[in-house]
Amino acid sequence: MTGVPRCVALFCATLVSVYFTYGWMWSGGDPLGDWETFVESATFATALMGILLAHEMAHYVVARRHGFELSLPYFIPVPFVAFGTFGAVIGLESRPTSRTALLEMGAAGPIAGALVAFACIAFGLGEIGPATCPEPTELPVVLEAVFGGLSRLLAPVDAFLAGVIDPPPEGHIVVSILGDPPVLGLLGEAILGEAPGRFDTLGPLTLAGWVGCLLTAMNLIPIGQLDGGHILNAIVPAHHPLISKVLLGLIFAAGFVSWPGWAFWGFVVLMIRAWQSVEVPLEGALTLRAKFCVLAVLAAFGLTFMPAPVAIDTMPNPCPILPL
């Protein structure tokens, strides 16, 4: 199976994977037999796949307009890990003809995906539920909240965390709490009059937007062949290979001091050799439009980046339900 049939098949498989992963892991219901869970799971899957599709097709359309030879986007289903998908990949089959072409191709995806993610958050704010007690998190497996069973592959990281995270005080539990991208607070203030509380329950549409923000920020880190890497490579092509290696090392360091997921992301980038920069012509100046794309990307990164997308904290047990 090649070309369009394979692309469509993987998209459908990823949609199904996201649907069941949300229904059974995040909603806690039965996506096959419960109508409410069916609607929530379908809403989440449709919204998240819409964000991913906007991201990938923006890459594809802009790349084609610049004369790139590239594959269609191939989505990656990962049932019952994280949110059911690791996103999608597009294979570049030709080198960029100019710095502007590489920059605009790299910037198009994050800009489009972020805009759809922001729309999901804005329309989903009304479905945010009241504050609830987070489920206790077992130490040392603190990656479980995001990476599910895949966290077992990172046992050394878990062992390290077990040594640096103090046991909770008596009468307290350890909990995992989703961080807030800046755009969530800004839209909450603008639409609801206040930002969502730390323990508020995100509905499926808002959670899909949250995931879209996380993926946007992770892809905008300026390493190698990540979207941010393409952009920085187009700006400073002579220096980007060294910058990419340094930032890859910092990503692993951030996994130990901020959020373990950064180390996992660094591991993925290393394994798929995405840390290597694409060759780009050194001559030629960036166009004015490309420079505006840089400003848009910086805004998208600032609105979506979370130093610790999942925070590990302690709280009394039983926990008080207080607006925070």
XYZ file of C-alpha atoms in Angstrom:
324
model
C 0.000 0.000 0.000
C 1.579 3.283 -1.091
C 0.736 6.913 -1.749
C -2.783 8.177 -1.138
C -4.331 4.839 0.017
C -1.661 4.363 2.677
C -1.969 7.990 3.834
C -5.764 7.676 4.154
C -5.514 4.315 5.919
C -3.054 5.672 8.489
C -5.211 8.756 9.057
C -8.262 6.575 9.739
C -6.262 4.230 11.979
C -4.943 7.209 13.956
C -8.439 8.667 14.303
C -9.674 5.364 15.744
C -6.613 5.130 18.016
C -7.184 8.643 19.402
C -10.901 7.934 19.883
C -10.407 4.794 21.981
C -7.383 6.142 23.851
C -9.358 9.167 25.025
C -12.452 7.108 25.826
C -10.752 4.475 27.940
C -7.743 6.360 29.371
C -8.918 9.948 29.796
C -12.710 9.872 29.926
C -12.888 6.722 32.049
C -16.071 5.564 30.354
C -16.991 3.034 27.684
C -16.591 4.553 24.197
C -18.509 1.609 22.739
C -21.510 1.455 25.030
C -21.953 4.841 26.698
C -23.445 7.709 24.638
C -21.830 10.497 26.660
C -18.399 8.873 26.385
C -18.975 8.315 22.671
C -19.716 12.011 22.109
C -16.756 13.171 24.214
C -14.362 10.731 22.564
C -15.576 11.637 19.077
C -15.251 15.342 19.888
C -11.697 14.941 21.161
C -10.594 12.712 18.285
C -12.117 14.981 15.635
C -10.605 18.123 17.172
C -7.117 16.683 17.687
C -6.999 15.154 14.217
C -8.196 18.474 12.807
C -5.275 20.230 14.522
C -2.793 17.672 13.218
C -4.269 17.720 9.720
C -4.127 21.526 9.564
C -0.487 21.401 10.687
C 0.594 18.784 8.148
C -1.388 20.090 5.186
C -0.036 23.610 5.744
C 3.464 22.141 5.501
C 2.492 20.214 2.378
C 0.767 23.045 0.517
C 3.480 25.640 1.202
C 6.239 23.164 0.357
C 4.590 22.320 -2.958
C 4.221 25.998 -3.791
C 7.955 26.374 -3.258
C 8.711 23.432 -5.534
C 9.656 20.838 -2.912
C 9.366 17.152 -3.720
C 7.785 15.557 -0.663
C 5.509 12.768 0.485
C 1.984 13.035 1.770
C 1.624 13.220 5.571
C 1.684 9.825 7.271
C -0.054 9.797 10.650
C 1.268 7.619 13.461
C -1.296 5.714 15.568
C -0.099 4.657 19.027
C -3.099 3.113 20.821
C -3.305 3.676 24.586
C -0.078 5.681 24.775
C -0.253 9.431 25.481
C -3.278 10.613 23.473
C -3.285 7.851 20.874
C -0.865 9.330 18.335
C 2.660 10.635 17.898
C 1.487 13.054 15.209
C 2.559 12.634 11.598
C 5.610 12.776 9.377
C 6.255 14.117 5.882
C 9.281 12.948 3.962
C 11.265 15.628 2.120
C 12.502 14.198 -1.168
C 14.371 17.279 -2.423
C 16.533 19.953 -0.876
C 15.171 23.470 -0.320
C 15.930 25.867 -3.154
C 16.248 28.878 -0.864
C 16.334 29.924 2.773
C 12.909 31.535 2.391
C 11.422 28.308 1.038
C 12.709 26.288 4.016
C 11.572 28.897 6.532
C 8.051 29.288 5.154
C 7.597 25.533 4.832
C 8.723 25.028 8.434
C 6.615 27.867 9.794
C 3.378 27.029 7.987
C 2.565 23.915 10.022
C 2.955 25.350 13.549
C 1.060 28.514 12.617
C -1.880 26.607 11.125
C -1.965 23.984 13.878
C -1.748 26.621 16.620
C -4.639 28.603 15.142
C -6.887 25.519 15.110
C -5.755 24.621 18.636
C -6.577 28.145 19.843
C -10.023 27.860 18.248
C -10.626 24.536 20.027
C -9.699 26.094 23.365
C -11.872 29.155 22.749
C -14.948 27.123 21.801
C -14.351 24.552 24.522
C -13.906 26.907 27.471
C -17.606 26.726 28.267
C -17.355 22.967 28.917
C -14.623 23.229 31.574
C -15.868 21.454 34.670
C -15.489 22.378 38.350
C -12.351 21.604 40.321
C -11.887 17.942 41.160
C -9.317 16.004 43.160
C -6.542 14.661 40.898
C -5.891 10.933 41.041
C -2.850 9.940 43.136
C 0.349 9.320 41.140
C 2.505 6.383 42.158
C 6.208 7.136 42.591
C 8.511 6.688 40.840
C 6.426 6.293 37.655
C 5.688 9.972 37.055
C 5.580 9.703 33.239
C 2.446 7.562 33.290
C 0.117 10.549 32.992
C 1.393 11.412 29.519
C 3.198 8.406 28.059
C 1.172 5.539 29.502
C 2.790 2.126 29.206
C 5.651 3.600 27.182
C 7.007 5.146 30.391
C 8.290 1.688 31.351
C 10.948 2.096 28.682
C 12.311 5.029 30.653
C 12.980 3.176 33.896
C 16.364 4.906 34.385
C 14.628 8.287 34.313
C 12.033 7.030 36.778
C 14.786 5.763 39.070
C 16.465 9.160 38.952
C 13.204 10.934 39.739
C 12.529 8.593 42.628
C 15.746 9.849 44.173
C 15.121 13.562 43.689
C 11.421 13.772 44.495
C 10.872 13.644 48.235
C 8.139 11.333 49.540
C 4.954 13.262 50.343
C 4.377 14.398 53.926
C 2.139 12.250 56.064
C -1.501 12.671 55.088
C -0.627 13.899 51.565
C -0.635 12.287 48.120
C 1.459 12.871 44.997
C -0.573 14.077 42.001
C 0.057 14.880 38.331
C -1.414 18.180 37.133
C -1.559 19.423 33.558
C 0.157 22.763 33.071
C -1.511 25.694 31.363
C -0.191 27.146 28.102
C -0.301 30.974 28.250
C -3.035 31.084 25.600
C -5.393 29.139 27.894
C -5.208 31.826 30.564
C -5.510 34.663 28.038
C -8.557 33.163 26.344
C -10.091 32.328 29.720
C -9.729 35.953 30.837
C -11.155 37.234 27.550
C -14.101 34.823 27.266
C -14.933 33.749 30.832
C -13.564 36.738 32.720
C -11.022 34.558 34.543
C -8.402 31.968 33.737
C -9.266 28.300 34.379
C -8.236 27.059 37.823
C -5.369 24.661 38.362
C -7.665 21.759 39.242
C -10.513 22.500 36.823
C -11.507 19.653 34.514
C -10.862 20.273 30.822
C -13.561 19.121 28.416
C -12.624 17.136 25.288
C -12.458 20.166 22.985
C -10.267 22.178 25.338
C -8.050 19.173 26.056
C -7.541 18.670 22.316
C -6.479 22.302 22.104
C -4.109 21.735 25.033
C -2.506 18.799 23.219
C -2.269 20.922 20.078
C -0.413 23.593 22.053
C 1.986 21.002 23.475
C 2.749 19.550 20.036
C 3.188 23.024 18.547
C 5.688 24.070 21.214
C 7.618 20.791 21.020
C 7.929 21.062 17.243
C 9.078 24.681 17.438
C 12.175 23.852 19.461
C 14.926 24.859 16.992
C 16.657 21.494 16.688
C 17.593 19.817 13.414
C 14.604 18.892 11.280
C 11.927 19.912 13.763
C 9.848 22.819 12.500
C 11.742 25.231 14.707
C 14.972 23.724 13.436
C 14.022 24.423 9.815
C 13.214 28.023 10.736
C 16.451 28.680 12.620
C 18.408 26.863 9.920
C 16.992 29.248 7.345
C 17.966 32.245 9.495
C 21.527 31.158 10.408
C 22.365 28.169 8.172
C 26.098 28.313 8.851
C 25.677 28.022 12.630
C 22.586 25.841 12.949
C 24.307 22.400 13.041
C 26.236 23.413 16.175
C 23.221 25.135 17.732
C 21.146 22.016 17.093
C 23.588 19.769 18.933
C 23.779 22.121 21.907
C 20.004 22.401 22.167
C 19.609 18.630 21.951
C 21.848 18.333 24.995
C 19.811 20.994 26.797
C 16.596 19.097 26.016
C 17.957 16.056 27.838
C 19.025 18.266 30.748
C 15.535 19.788 30.877
C 14.174 16.266 31.253
C 15.850 16.040 34.641
C 15.218 19.539 35.960
C 11.824 20.466 34.491
C 9.720 17.703 32.904
C 10.767 14.117 32.066
C 8.885 14.342 28.787
C 11.597 16.621 27.398
C 14.130 13.802 27.775
C 11.733 11.465 25.988
C 11.324 13.995 23.171
C 15.103 14.313 22.907
C 15.360 10.528 22.725
C 12.824 10.421 19.866
C 14.649 13.182 17.969
C 17.922 11.322 18.419
C 16.556 7.952 17.319
C 14.941 9.228 14.107
C 18.041 11.350 13.373
C 15.933 14.505 13.271
C 18.726 16.420 15.029
C 20.616 16.702 11.735
C 20.079 19.962 9.846
C 18.832 20.040 6.264
C 21.303 21.482 3.755
C 20.154 24.923 2.632
C 21.772 27.488 0.302
C 23.836 30.018 2.256
C 23.306 32.827 -0.222
C 20.166 34.897 -0.659
C 18.299 37.056 1.827
C 15.013 36.211 3.503
C 11.959 37.894 2.032
C 9.804 40.300 4.018
C 7.030 37.696 4.134
C 9.438 35.159 5.620
C 10.415 37.639 8.314
C 6.749 38.123 9.213
C 6.476 34.327 9.448
C 9.256 34.398 12.038
C 7.267 36.877 14.131
C 4.138 34.717 13.857
C 6.076 31.631 14.918
C 7.587 33.425 17.905
C 4.089 34.455 18.969
C 2.822 30.879 18.567
C 5.720 29.521 20.632
C 5.188 32.113 23.364
C 1.477 31.272 23.579
C 1.922 27.491 23.639
C 5.151 26.746 25.494
C 4.937 25.144 28.935
C 8.213 24.516 30.800
C 6.533 21.630 32.649
C 3.436 20.419 30.755
C 2.803 17.908 33.553
C 3.620 19.036 37.089
C 4.214 16.688 40.003
C 2.877 18.089 43.282
C 1.577 17.051 46.681
C -1.779 17.807 48.285
C -3.699 16.775 51.406
C -5.542 13.457 51.358
C -8.509 13.718 51.320
C -7.937 16.803 49.204
C -9.877 20.042 49.692
C -11.725 21.275 46.606
C -10.747 24.930 46.558
C -10.634 27.317 43.600
C -6.949 27.947 42.875
